[in-house]
Structure formats: structure tokens, C-alpha cells
Amino acid sequence: MAEKEKKVVTKTKHAPKKPVKVAKKEKKEVTSNEEQCPAFEKRDDIKRLVLYTVIVPRGQGDNIIRIFKLNKSSAQFLKYGEGTASNAIRDILGSEDTGKDIVYSIVREDAVPDIKKELDVYFVASKNNRGIAYTIRLTSVMGVKIYKFLTQTVRG
């Protein structure tokens, strides 16, 4: 009898265990860092930049800078210049002062129509408000941080 008990004990000790159901883990797709966070130059949200230049009589540059700031331009530059018109042409135009304010601003291309509308309103508002404005498309910018600063997408 002792043997039977031994056998029973032995059997229960080494008896096969019931299989336990283990939840299957979902396989995570291994993606490269580039797929998770694509390189900045490969993203769709990159906007073209233009250099917007406005030449106005001396003293009006601050008003033009204000228009650019309202339209989310992050960089404006004011330079003083002199007109090159002769005395005869200045007499015809009724302008005695040859001093000019030249305002440069780098803006996103999609903001150009809004800035143009505001400049039109500014030039029509007064007889003394006159000037010339034009844009030049920029083809490249050196560095992602500079681009982010110019488009106001940098977080700091």
C-alpha cells in the first residue's frame, strides 16, 4: 500500500498541468524614426516664403511694419534710402523730399493676398500715403530652425 501511495504521490507530483490560455500579444509594427516623425523637408505643411519689399516716403515705414506684424510676419527690416528722381520729375510729381523708407519682410506666400489688401487700404486712406510694393519668391532657406522662425512655427 505504501507503494500505491507513493505512486499516487508521484503521479500527482509529475502530473501534466492543464494548459493555461495566454492572451496573444499584438505584434507592433516596427517603424523607423523617419516614418513616425518625417524629416521636416519631406512634410506637407511647408509653405513657400517670399521677400515682400515696400518703398514709401520717409516716416511711413513704421506703418508698413505694423501691417506686416498684423499679418504674422516674424521679420521686418527698415532701411533708409534716397530717391533718384531729377528735380524736373520731382516737380511734376509734387514731391520735394527724396528720403525713402524701404521695408523688407519675409512672409509666407499664402499671406501675400491679405497683406496686399491691407497695403491697398493704407495707400488709399490718405493722399500722402504712396509707395511701391513687390514680392520676390525665395527658393531656399538655410536651416530648418531659420525656416521655423520665419514662418513662426518654432516653439520655445
Short mmCIF file of C-alpha atoms in Angstrom, two decimals:
data_model
loop_
_atom_site.label_atom_id
_atom_site.label_comp_id
_atom_site.label_asym_id
_atom_site.label_seq_id
_atom_site.Cartn_x
_atom_site.Cartn_y
_atom_site.Cartn_z
CA MET A 1 0.00 0.00 0.00
CA ALA A 2 2.79 2.26 0.64
CA GLU A 3 3.87 1.73 -2.89
CA LYS A 4 0.47 2.74 -4.19
CA GLU A 5 0.51 5.82 -2.12
CA LYS A 6 3.94 6.54 -3.38
CA LYS A 7 2.80 6.09 -6.91
CA VAL A 8 -0.18 8.31 -6.38
CA VAL A 9 2.01 10.94 -4.83
CA THR A 10 4.47 10.58 -7.65
CA LYS A 11 1.73 10.81 -10.22
CA THR A 12 0.22 13.89 -8.71
CA LYS A 13 3.62 15.45 -8.36
CA HIS A 14 4.52 14.98 -12.01
CA ALA A 15 1.07 15.06 -13.48
CA PRO A 16 0.82 17.17 -16.63
CA LYS A 17 -0.52 20.59 -15.93
CA LYS A 18 -3.52 21.88 -17.75
CA PRO A 19 -2.57 24.31 -20.48
CA VAL A 20 -3.22 27.87 -19.48
CA LYS A 21 -4.54 30.14 -22.17
CA VAL A 22 -2.22 33.07 -22.62
CA ALA A 23 -3.53 36.17 -24.32
CA LYS A 24 -1.69 36.73 -27.56
CA LYS A 25 0.18 39.95 -27.71
CA GLU A 26 -0.49 42.06 -30.74
CA LYS A 27 2.54 42.47 -32.87
CA LYS A 28 3.58 46.08 -33.06
CA GLU A 29 4.75 47.17 -36.40
CA VAL A 30 8.29 48.29 -36.20
CA THR A 31 8.57 51.63 -37.89
CA SER A 32 11.60 53.69 -38.44
CA ASN A 33 12.02 57.05 -36.77
CA GLU A 34 11.55 58.74 -40.15
CA GLU A 35 8.08 57.20 -40.58
CA GLN A 36 7.00 58.30 -37.11
CA CYS A 37 8.40 61.81 -37.48
CA PRO A 38 9.23 62.54 -41.11
CA ALA A 39 12.09 64.84 -41.93
CA PHE A 40 10.94 68.46 -41.92
CA GLU A 41 11.72 68.97 -45.60
CA LYS A 42 9.52 65.97 -46.53
CA ARG A 43 6.41 67.25 -44.74
CA ASP A 44 3.37 68.68 -46.49
CA ASP A 45 2.92 71.66 -44.18
CA ILE A 46 5.91 73.57 -45.54
CA LYS A 47 4.86 76.91 -47.00
CA ARG A 48 6.75 78.91 -49.61
CA LEU A 49 8.33 82.16 -48.49
CA VAL A 50 8.55 85.50 -50.28
CA LEU A 51 10.53 88.66 -49.68
CA TYR A 52 7.98 91.47 -49.59
CA THR A 53 9.52 94.89 -50.31
CA VAL A 54 7.69 98.19 -49.84
CA ILE A 55 9.20 101.60 -50.66
CA VAL A 56 7.40 104.58 -49.12
CA PRO A 57 8.23 108.24 -48.31
CA ARG A 58 10.40 108.73 -45.22
CA GLY A 59 8.45 108.36 -41.99
CA GLN A 60 5.85 105.88 -43.25
CA GLY A 61 7.95 102.76 -42.73
CA ASP A 62 6.64 102.15 -39.21
CA ASN A 63 3.07 101.96 -40.53
CA ILE A 64 4.11 99.38 -43.12
CA ILE A 65 5.92 97.34 -40.44
CA ARG A 66 2.72 97.38 -38.38
CA ILE A 67 0.81 95.91 -41.35
CA PHE A 68 3.36 93.11 -41.67
CA LYS A 69 3.23 92.32 -37.95
CA LEU A 70 -0.57 92.11 -38.03
CA ASN A 71 -0.23 89.50 -40.78
CA LYS A 72 2.15 87.31 -38.74
CA SER A 73 5.41 88.25 -40.34
CA SER A 74 8.20 87.44 -37.91
CA ALA A 75 10.96 89.56 -39.52
CA GLN A 76 10.84 93.12 -40.82
CA PHE A 77 13.80 95.26 -41.82
CA LEU A 78 13.72 99.03 -42.31
CA LYS A 79 16.36 100.76 -44.43
CA TYR A 80 16.66 104.44 -45.22
CA GLY A 81 17.18 105.38 -48.84
CA GLU A 82 17.26 108.34 -51.19
CA GLY A 83 15.19 108.78 -54.29
CA THR A 84 16.98 109.22 -57.61
CA ALA A 85 14.41 111.31 -59.49
CA SER A 86 15.63 114.53 -61.05
CA ASN A 87 14.33 117.94 -59.95
CA ALA A 88 12.07 118.17 -63.02
CA ILE A 89 10.36 114.86 -62.27
CA ARG A 90 10.01 115.72 -58.58
CA ASP A 91 8.32 118.98 -59.59
CA ILE A 92 5.87 117.11 -61.81
CA LEU A 93 5.09 114.62 -59.02
CA GLY A 94 4.87 117.36 -56.42
CA SER A 95 7.44 115.74 -54.19
CA GLU A 96 10.20 117.74 -52.58
CA ASP A 97 11.59 115.16 -50.18
CA THR A 98 13.73 112.40 -51.70
CA GLY A 99 14.07 110.40 -48.48
CA LYS A 100 12.56 106.92 -48.60
CA ASP A 101 11.83 104.13 -46.14
CA ILE A 102 12.47 100.70 -47.62
CA VAL A 103 10.79 97.92 -45.68
CA TYR A 104 11.75 94.30 -46.26
CA SER A 105 9.76 91.47 -44.75
CA ILE A 106 9.84 87.73 -45.20
CA VAL A 107 6.32 86.30 -45.23
CA ARG A 108 4.58 83.08 -46.15
CA GLU A 109 3.26 83.07 -49.70
CA ASP A 110 -0.29 82.35 -48.56
CA ALA A 111 -0.27 85.64 -46.56
CA VAL A 112 0.57 87.81 -49.60
CA PRO A 113 -3.07 88.46 -50.71
CA ASP A 114 -4.04 89.64 -47.20
CA ILE A 115 -1.02 91.95 -46.96
CA LYS A 116 -1.74 93.33 -50.43
CA LYS A 117 -5.33 94.16 -49.43
CA GLU A 118 -4.15 95.97 -46.30
CA LEU A 119 -1.49 97.90 -48.24
CA ASP A 120 -4.14 98.93 -50.79
CA VAL A 121 -6.32 100.23 -47.97
CA TYR A 122 -3.34 102.07 -46.47
CA PHE A 123 -2.38 103.75 -49.77
CA VAL A 124 -5.99 104.78 -50.48
CA ALA A 125 -6.58 106.13 -46.94
CA SER A 126 -4.59 109.34 -47.49
CA LYS A 127 -3.19 111.35 -50.37
CA ASN A 128 0.20 111.37 -48.63
CA ASN A 129 0.32 107.58 -48.42
CA ARG A 130 2.02 106.44 -51.60
CA GLY A 131 4.63 103.93 -52.48
CA ILE A 132 5.52 100.82 -54.37
CA ALA A 133 5.44 97.20 -53.26
CA TYR A 134 6.62 93.96 -54.83
CA THR A 135 7.44 90.38 -53.88
CA ILE A 136 10.28 88.04 -54.75
CA ARG A 137 9.81 84.30 -54.21
CA LEU A 138 12.53 82.68 -52.10
CA THR A 139 13.72 79.32 -53.36
CA SER A 140 15.59 78.16 -50.27
CA VAL A 141 16.40 78.95 -46.68
CA MET A 142 19.49 77.70 -44.85
CA GLY A 143 18.36 75.55 -41.95
CA VAL A 144 15.13 74.22 -40.51
CA LYS A 145 15.31 76.46 -37.42
CA ILE A 146 15.54 79.59 -39.56
CA TYR A 147 12.56 78.43 -41.62
CA LYS A 148 10.57 77.74 -38.46
CA PHE A 149 11.43 81.20 -37.12
CA LEU A 150 10.43 82.92 -40.36
CA THR A 151 7.10 81.07 -40.52
CA GLN A 152 6.52 81.40 -36.79
CA THR A 153 6.33 77.63 -36.25
CA VAL A 154 9.22 77.47 -33.79
CA ARG A 155 8.25 76.62 -30.23
CA GLY A 156 10.40 77.99 -27.49
#
